[in-house]
PDB file of C-alpha atoms in Angstrom:
ATOM      1  CA  MET A   6     220.440 -14.377  43.879  1.00 72.00           C
ATOM      2  CA  ASP A   7     223.074 -15.731  42.025  1.00 68.00           C
ATOM      3  CA  PHE A   8     226.636 -16.179  43.675  1.00 67.00           C
ATOM      4  CA  THR A   9     230.102 -17.855  42.882  1.00 67.00           C
ATOM      5  CA  PRO A  10     230.856 -21.049  44.264  1.00 64.00           C
ATOM      6  CA  TYR A  11     233.150 -20.018  47.048  1.00 65.00           C
ATOM      7  CA  ALA A  12     232.993 -21.425  50.656  1.00 74.00           C
ATOM      8  CA  ARG A  13     232.902 -17.434  51.777  1.00 75.00           C
ATOM      9  CA  CYS A  14     229.367 -16.942  50.163  1.00 82.00           C
ATOM     10  CA  VAL A  15     227.732 -19.010  52.439  1.00 88.00           C
ATOM     11  CA  SER A  16     228.049 -16.586  55.066  1.00 88.00           C
ATOM     12  CA  LEU A  17     226.603 -13.814  52.542  1.00 89.00           C
ATOM     13  CA  VAL A  18     223.536 -16.400  51.773  1.00 91.00           C
ATOM     14  CA  ARG A  19     223.147 -16.403  55.625  1.00 94.00           C
ATOM     15  CA  LYS A  20     222.652 -12.716  56.130  1.00 94.00           C
ATOM     16  CA  GLN A  21     220.626 -12.454  53.245  1.00 93.00           C
ATOM     17  CA  VAL A  22     217.979 -15.001  54.375  1.00 94.00           C
ATOM     18  CA  VAL A  23     218.037 -13.765  57.837  1.00 96.00           C
ATOM     19  CA  ARG A  24     217.706  -9.780  55.929  1.00 95.00           C
ATOM     20  CA  ALA A  25     214.524 -11.456  54.264  1.00 94.00           C
ATOM     21  CA  MET A  26     212.646 -13.597  56.603  1.00 94.00           C
ATOM     22  CA  THR A  27     212.971 -10.643  59.280  1.00 92.00           C
ATOM     23  CA  GLY A  28     211.616  -8.304  56.484  1.00 91.00           C
ATOM     24  CA  TRP A  29     208.630 -10.707  55.823  1.00 91.00           C
ATOM     25  CA  GLY A  30     208.027 -10.581  59.777  1.00 90.00           C
ATOM     26  CA  CYS A  31     208.516 -14.300  60.259  1.00 92.00           C
ATOM     27  CA  ALA A  32     209.321 -15.671  63.831  1.00 93.00           C
ATOM     28  CA  GLU A  33     213.058 -16.165  64.784  1.00 94.00           C
ATOM     29  CA  ASP A  34     212.805 -19.707  64.982  1.00 94.00           C
ATOM     30  CA  ASP A  35     211.634 -20.224  61.765  1.00 95.00           C
ATOM     31  CA  THR A  36     214.491 -17.606  60.417  1.00 95.00           C
ATOM     32  CA  ALA A  37     216.794 -19.523  62.280  1.00 96.00           C
ATOM     33  CA  ALA A  38     215.802 -22.718  60.627  1.00 96.00           C
ATOM     34  CA  ALA A  39     215.562 -21.395  57.293  1.00 96.00           C
ATOM     35  CA  VAL A  40     219.338 -20.096  57.864  1.00 96.00           C
ATOM     36  CA  LEU A  41     220.504 -23.668  58.523  1.00 95.00           C
ATOM     37  CA  ILE A  42     218.793 -25.468  55.751  1.00 96.00           C
ATOM     38  CA  SER A  43     220.245 -22.573  53.237  1.00 95.00           C
ATOM     39  CA  SER A  44     223.282 -22.872  54.598  1.00 93.00           C
ATOM     40  CA  GLU A  45     223.432 -26.766  54.291  1.00 92.00           C
ATOM     41  CA  LEU A  46     221.927 -26.523  50.623  1.00 93.00           C
ATOM     42  CA  VAL A  47     224.617 -23.944  49.610  1.00 91.00           C
ATOM     43  CA  THR A  48     227.566 -25.880  50.936  1.00 89.00           C
ATOM     44  CA  ASN A  49     226.505 -28.960  49.351  1.00 86.00           C
ATOM     45  CA  ALA A  50     226.330 -26.936  46.047  1.00 85.00           C
ATOM     46  CA  ILE A  51     229.364 -25.359  46.479  1.00 83.00           C
ATOM     47  CA  GLU A  52     231.254 -28.866  47.684  1.00 80.00           C
ATOM     48  CA  HIS A  53     229.786 -31.243  45.511  1.00 70.00           C
ATOM     49  CA  ALA A  54     228.435 -29.199  42.403  1.00 69.00           C
ATOM     50  CA  HIS A  55     231.109 -26.641  41.592  1.00 70.00           C
ATOM     51  CA  VAL A  56     231.910 -26.329  37.848  1.00 72.00           C
ATOM     52  CA  PRO A  57     234.681 -23.565  37.263  1.00 70.00           C
ATOM     53  CA  GLY A  58     233.182 -20.634  35.847  1.00 69.00           C
ATOM     54  CA  GLU A  59     229.555 -21.837  36.684  1.00 74.00           C
ATOM     55  CA  ARG A  60     227.630 -20.034  39.536  1.00 75.00           C
ATOM     56  CA  PHE A  61     224.865 -21.402  41.694  1.00 82.00           C
ATOM     57  CA  GLY A  62     221.270 -19.592  42.688  1.00 86.00           C
ATOM     58  CA  ILE A  63     219.186 -19.519  45.606  1.00 90.00           C
ATOM     59  CA  THR A  64     215.440 -18.288  46.031  1.00 92.00           C
ATOM     60  CA  LEU A  65     213.536 -17.857  49.198  1.00 94.00           C
ATOM     61  CA  ALA A  66     209.948 -17.691  48.888  1.00 93.00           C
ATOM     62  CA  VAL A  67     207.175 -17.226  52.070  1.00 92.00           C
ATOM     63  CA  THR A  68     203.749 -17.568  52.316  1.00 88.00           C
ATOM     64  CA  ARG A  69     201.843 -17.526  55.388  1.00 84.00           C
ATOM     65  CA  ARG A  70     202.341 -21.104  56.239  1.00 90.00           C
ATOM     66  CA  HIS A  71     205.500 -22.027  54.490  1.00 93.00           C
ATOM     67  CA  CYS A  72     209.019 -21.357  53.382  1.00 95.00           C
ATOM     68  CA  LEU A  73     210.272 -22.682  50.276  1.00 96.00           C
ATOM     69  CA  ILE A  74     214.214 -22.521  50.191  1.00 96.00           C
ATOM     70  CA  GLU A  75     215.528 -23.807  46.375  1.00 95.00           C
ATOM     71  CA  VAL A  76     219.225 -23.718  45.302  1.00 93.00           C
ATOM     72  CA  ALA A  77     220.192 -24.371  41.802  1.00 90.00           C
ATOM     73  CA  ASP A  78     223.674 -25.852  40.656  1.00 88.00           C
ATOM     74  CA  PRO A  79     224.862 -26.828  37.129  1.00 85.00           C
ATOM     75  CA  LEU A  80     225.222 -30.564  38.087  1.00 80.00           C
ATOM     76  CA  THR A  81     222.253 -33.128  37.744  1.00 82.00           C
ATOM     77  CA  THR A  82     223.519 -35.437  40.078  1.00 79.00           C
ATOM     78  CA  ALA A  83     221.281 -36.263  42.699  1.00 78.00           C
ATOM     79  CA  PRO A  84     221.762 -35.269  46.120  1.00 76.00           C
ATOM     80  CA  TRP A  85     221.917 -38.264  48.689  1.00 63.00           C
ATOM     81  CA  ILE A  86     221.660 -38.712  52.329  1.00 68.00           C
ATOM     82  CA  THR A  87     224.702 -40.207  54.131  1.00 62.00           C
ATOM     83  CA  SER A  88     225.140 -42.200  56.975  1.00 64.00           C
ATOM     84  CA  PRO A  89     228.059 -40.928  58.409  1.00 58.00           C
ATOM     85  CA  SER A  90     230.058 -42.179  61.637  1.00 60.00           C
ATOM     86  CA  LEU A  91     230.275 -40.558  64.893  1.00 62.00           C
ATOM     87  CA  ASP A  92     233.654 -39.753  63.795  1.00 64.00           C
ATOM     88  CA  ASP A  93     232.971 -38.400  60.471  1.00 52.00           C
ATOM     89  CA  GLU A  94     233.334 -34.548  60.026  1.00 60.00           C
ATOM     90  CA  HIS A  95     231.224 -34.069  57.401  1.00 59.00           C
ATOM     91  CA  GLY A  96     228.045 -35.787  55.986  1.00 56.00           C
ATOM     92  CA  ARG A  97     225.104 -34.577  58.033  1.00 62.00           C
ATOM     93  CA  GLY A  98     223.896 -31.953  55.856  1.00 71.00           C
ATOM     94  CA  LEU A  99     220.898 -33.630  54.092  1.00 78.00           C
ATOM     95  CA  ASN A 100     220.221 -35.044  57.547  1.00 78.00           C
ATOM     96  CA  LEU A 101     219.873 -32.035  59.052  1.00 83.00           C
ATOM     97  CA  VAL A 102     217.427 -30.863  56.030  1.00 88.00           C
ATOM     98  CA  ALA A 103     215.297 -33.770  56.253  1.00 88.00           C
ATOM     99  CA  THR A 104     214.907 -33.090  60.180  1.00 87.00           C
ATOM    100  CA  LEU A 105     214.195 -29.434  60.027  1.00 91.00           C
ATOM    101  CA  ALA A 106     212.107 -29.240  56.715  1.00 94.00           C
ATOM    102  CA  GLU A 107     208.579 -30.790  56.059  1.00 93.00           C
ATOM    103  CA  ASP A 108     209.677 -32.209  52.539  1.00 94.00           C
ATOM    104  CA  PHE A 109     212.476 -31.716  50.385  1.00 94.00           C
ATOM    105  CA  GLY A 110     213.935 -33.009  47.270  1.00 94.00           C
ATOM    106  CA  HIS A 111     215.301 -32.129  43.775  1.00 93.00           C
ATOM    107  CA  HIS A 112     214.167 -31.494  40.012  1.00 94.00           C
ATOM    108  CA  ARG A 113     216.523 -31.562  36.517  1.00 92.00           C
ATOM    109  CA  ARG A 114     216.511 -27.788  35.004  1.00 91.00           C
ATOM    110  CA  ALA A 115     215.913 -27.387  31.528  1.00 89.00           C
ATOM    111  CA  ASP A 116     219.525 -25.738  31.194  1.00 82.00           C
ATOM    112  CA  GLY A 117     220.946 -29.160  32.492  1.00 84.00           C
ATOM    113  CA  GLY A 118     221.166 -28.295  35.889  1.00 90.00           C
ATOM    114  CA  LYS A 119     219.323 -29.480  39.091  1.00 91.00           C
ATOM    115  CA  THR A 120     217.529 -27.519  42.119  1.00 94.00           C
ATOM    116  CA  VAL A 121     217.647 -28.770  45.329  1.00 94.00           C
ATOM    117  CA  TRP A 122     214.673 -27.647  47.653  1.00 96.00           C
ATOM    118  CA  ALA A 123     213.378 -27.631  50.866  1.00 96.00           C
ATOM    119  CA  ARG A 124     209.809 -26.546  52.046  1.00 96.00           C
ATOM    120  CA  LEU A 125     209.732 -25.630  55.812  1.00 95.00           C
ATOM    121  CA  THR A 126     206.502 -25.265  57.789  1.00 94.00           C
ATOM    122  CA  LEU A 127     206.355 -22.079  59.634  1.00 93.00           C
ATOM    123  CA  THR A 128     205.660 -22.027  63.241  1.00 90.00           C
ATOM    124  CA  GLY A 129     204.519 -18.291  63.419  1.00 78.00           C
ATOM    125  CA  PRO A 130     202.966 -15.990  60.877  1.00 64.00           C
ATOM    126  CA  GLY A 131     204.793 -14.487  58.236  1.00 63.00           C
ATOM    127  CA  ARG A 132     203.762 -12.220  55.276  1.00 63.00           C
ATOM    128  CA  SER A 133     204.121 -13.402  51.799  1.00 62.00           C
ATOM    129  CA  SER A 134     207.275 -12.807  50.055  1.00 61.00           C
ATOM    130  CA  PRO A 135     206.913 -10.391  47.130  1.00 55.00           C
ATOM    131  CA  PRO A 136     205.491 -12.412  43.847  1.00 43.00           C
ATOM    132  CA  VAL A 137     209.115 -13.000  42.461  1.00 41.00           C
ATOM    133  CA  GLY A 138     209.668 -14.449  45.974  1.00 46.00           C
ATOM    134  CA  GLY A 139     213.265 -14.429  46.128  1.00 50.00           C
ATOM    135  CA  ILE A 140     216.423 -12.832  47.931  1.00 53.00           C
TER     136      ILE A 140
END
């Protein structure tokens, strides 16, 4: 799905991820982890890759063992993990993603933007998502 880069879209993304993961029969803990990862990646796209008039997209795909979350945005700037102090209110998003995901990274897209992705190992059984694999 594509979204306009506004903070209010984060809650919509969360709801869509819950709906998709539940529909695919994923465990509650797996769904919660996918929601958190999606929220962090989408928030980063909104806060750090906002280009007026440009949208960002999220794709969610599930196999029996993994959930792949991809967030595409219009910038090519690579995401980076920060080391926030205890008093910092921001800067922990990719640390959370790195903790929850089996692996994560990014790649440039042919259209000039990038896709940030995270692969989550599922703890419970799930049914594969539709071949198009998106929410």
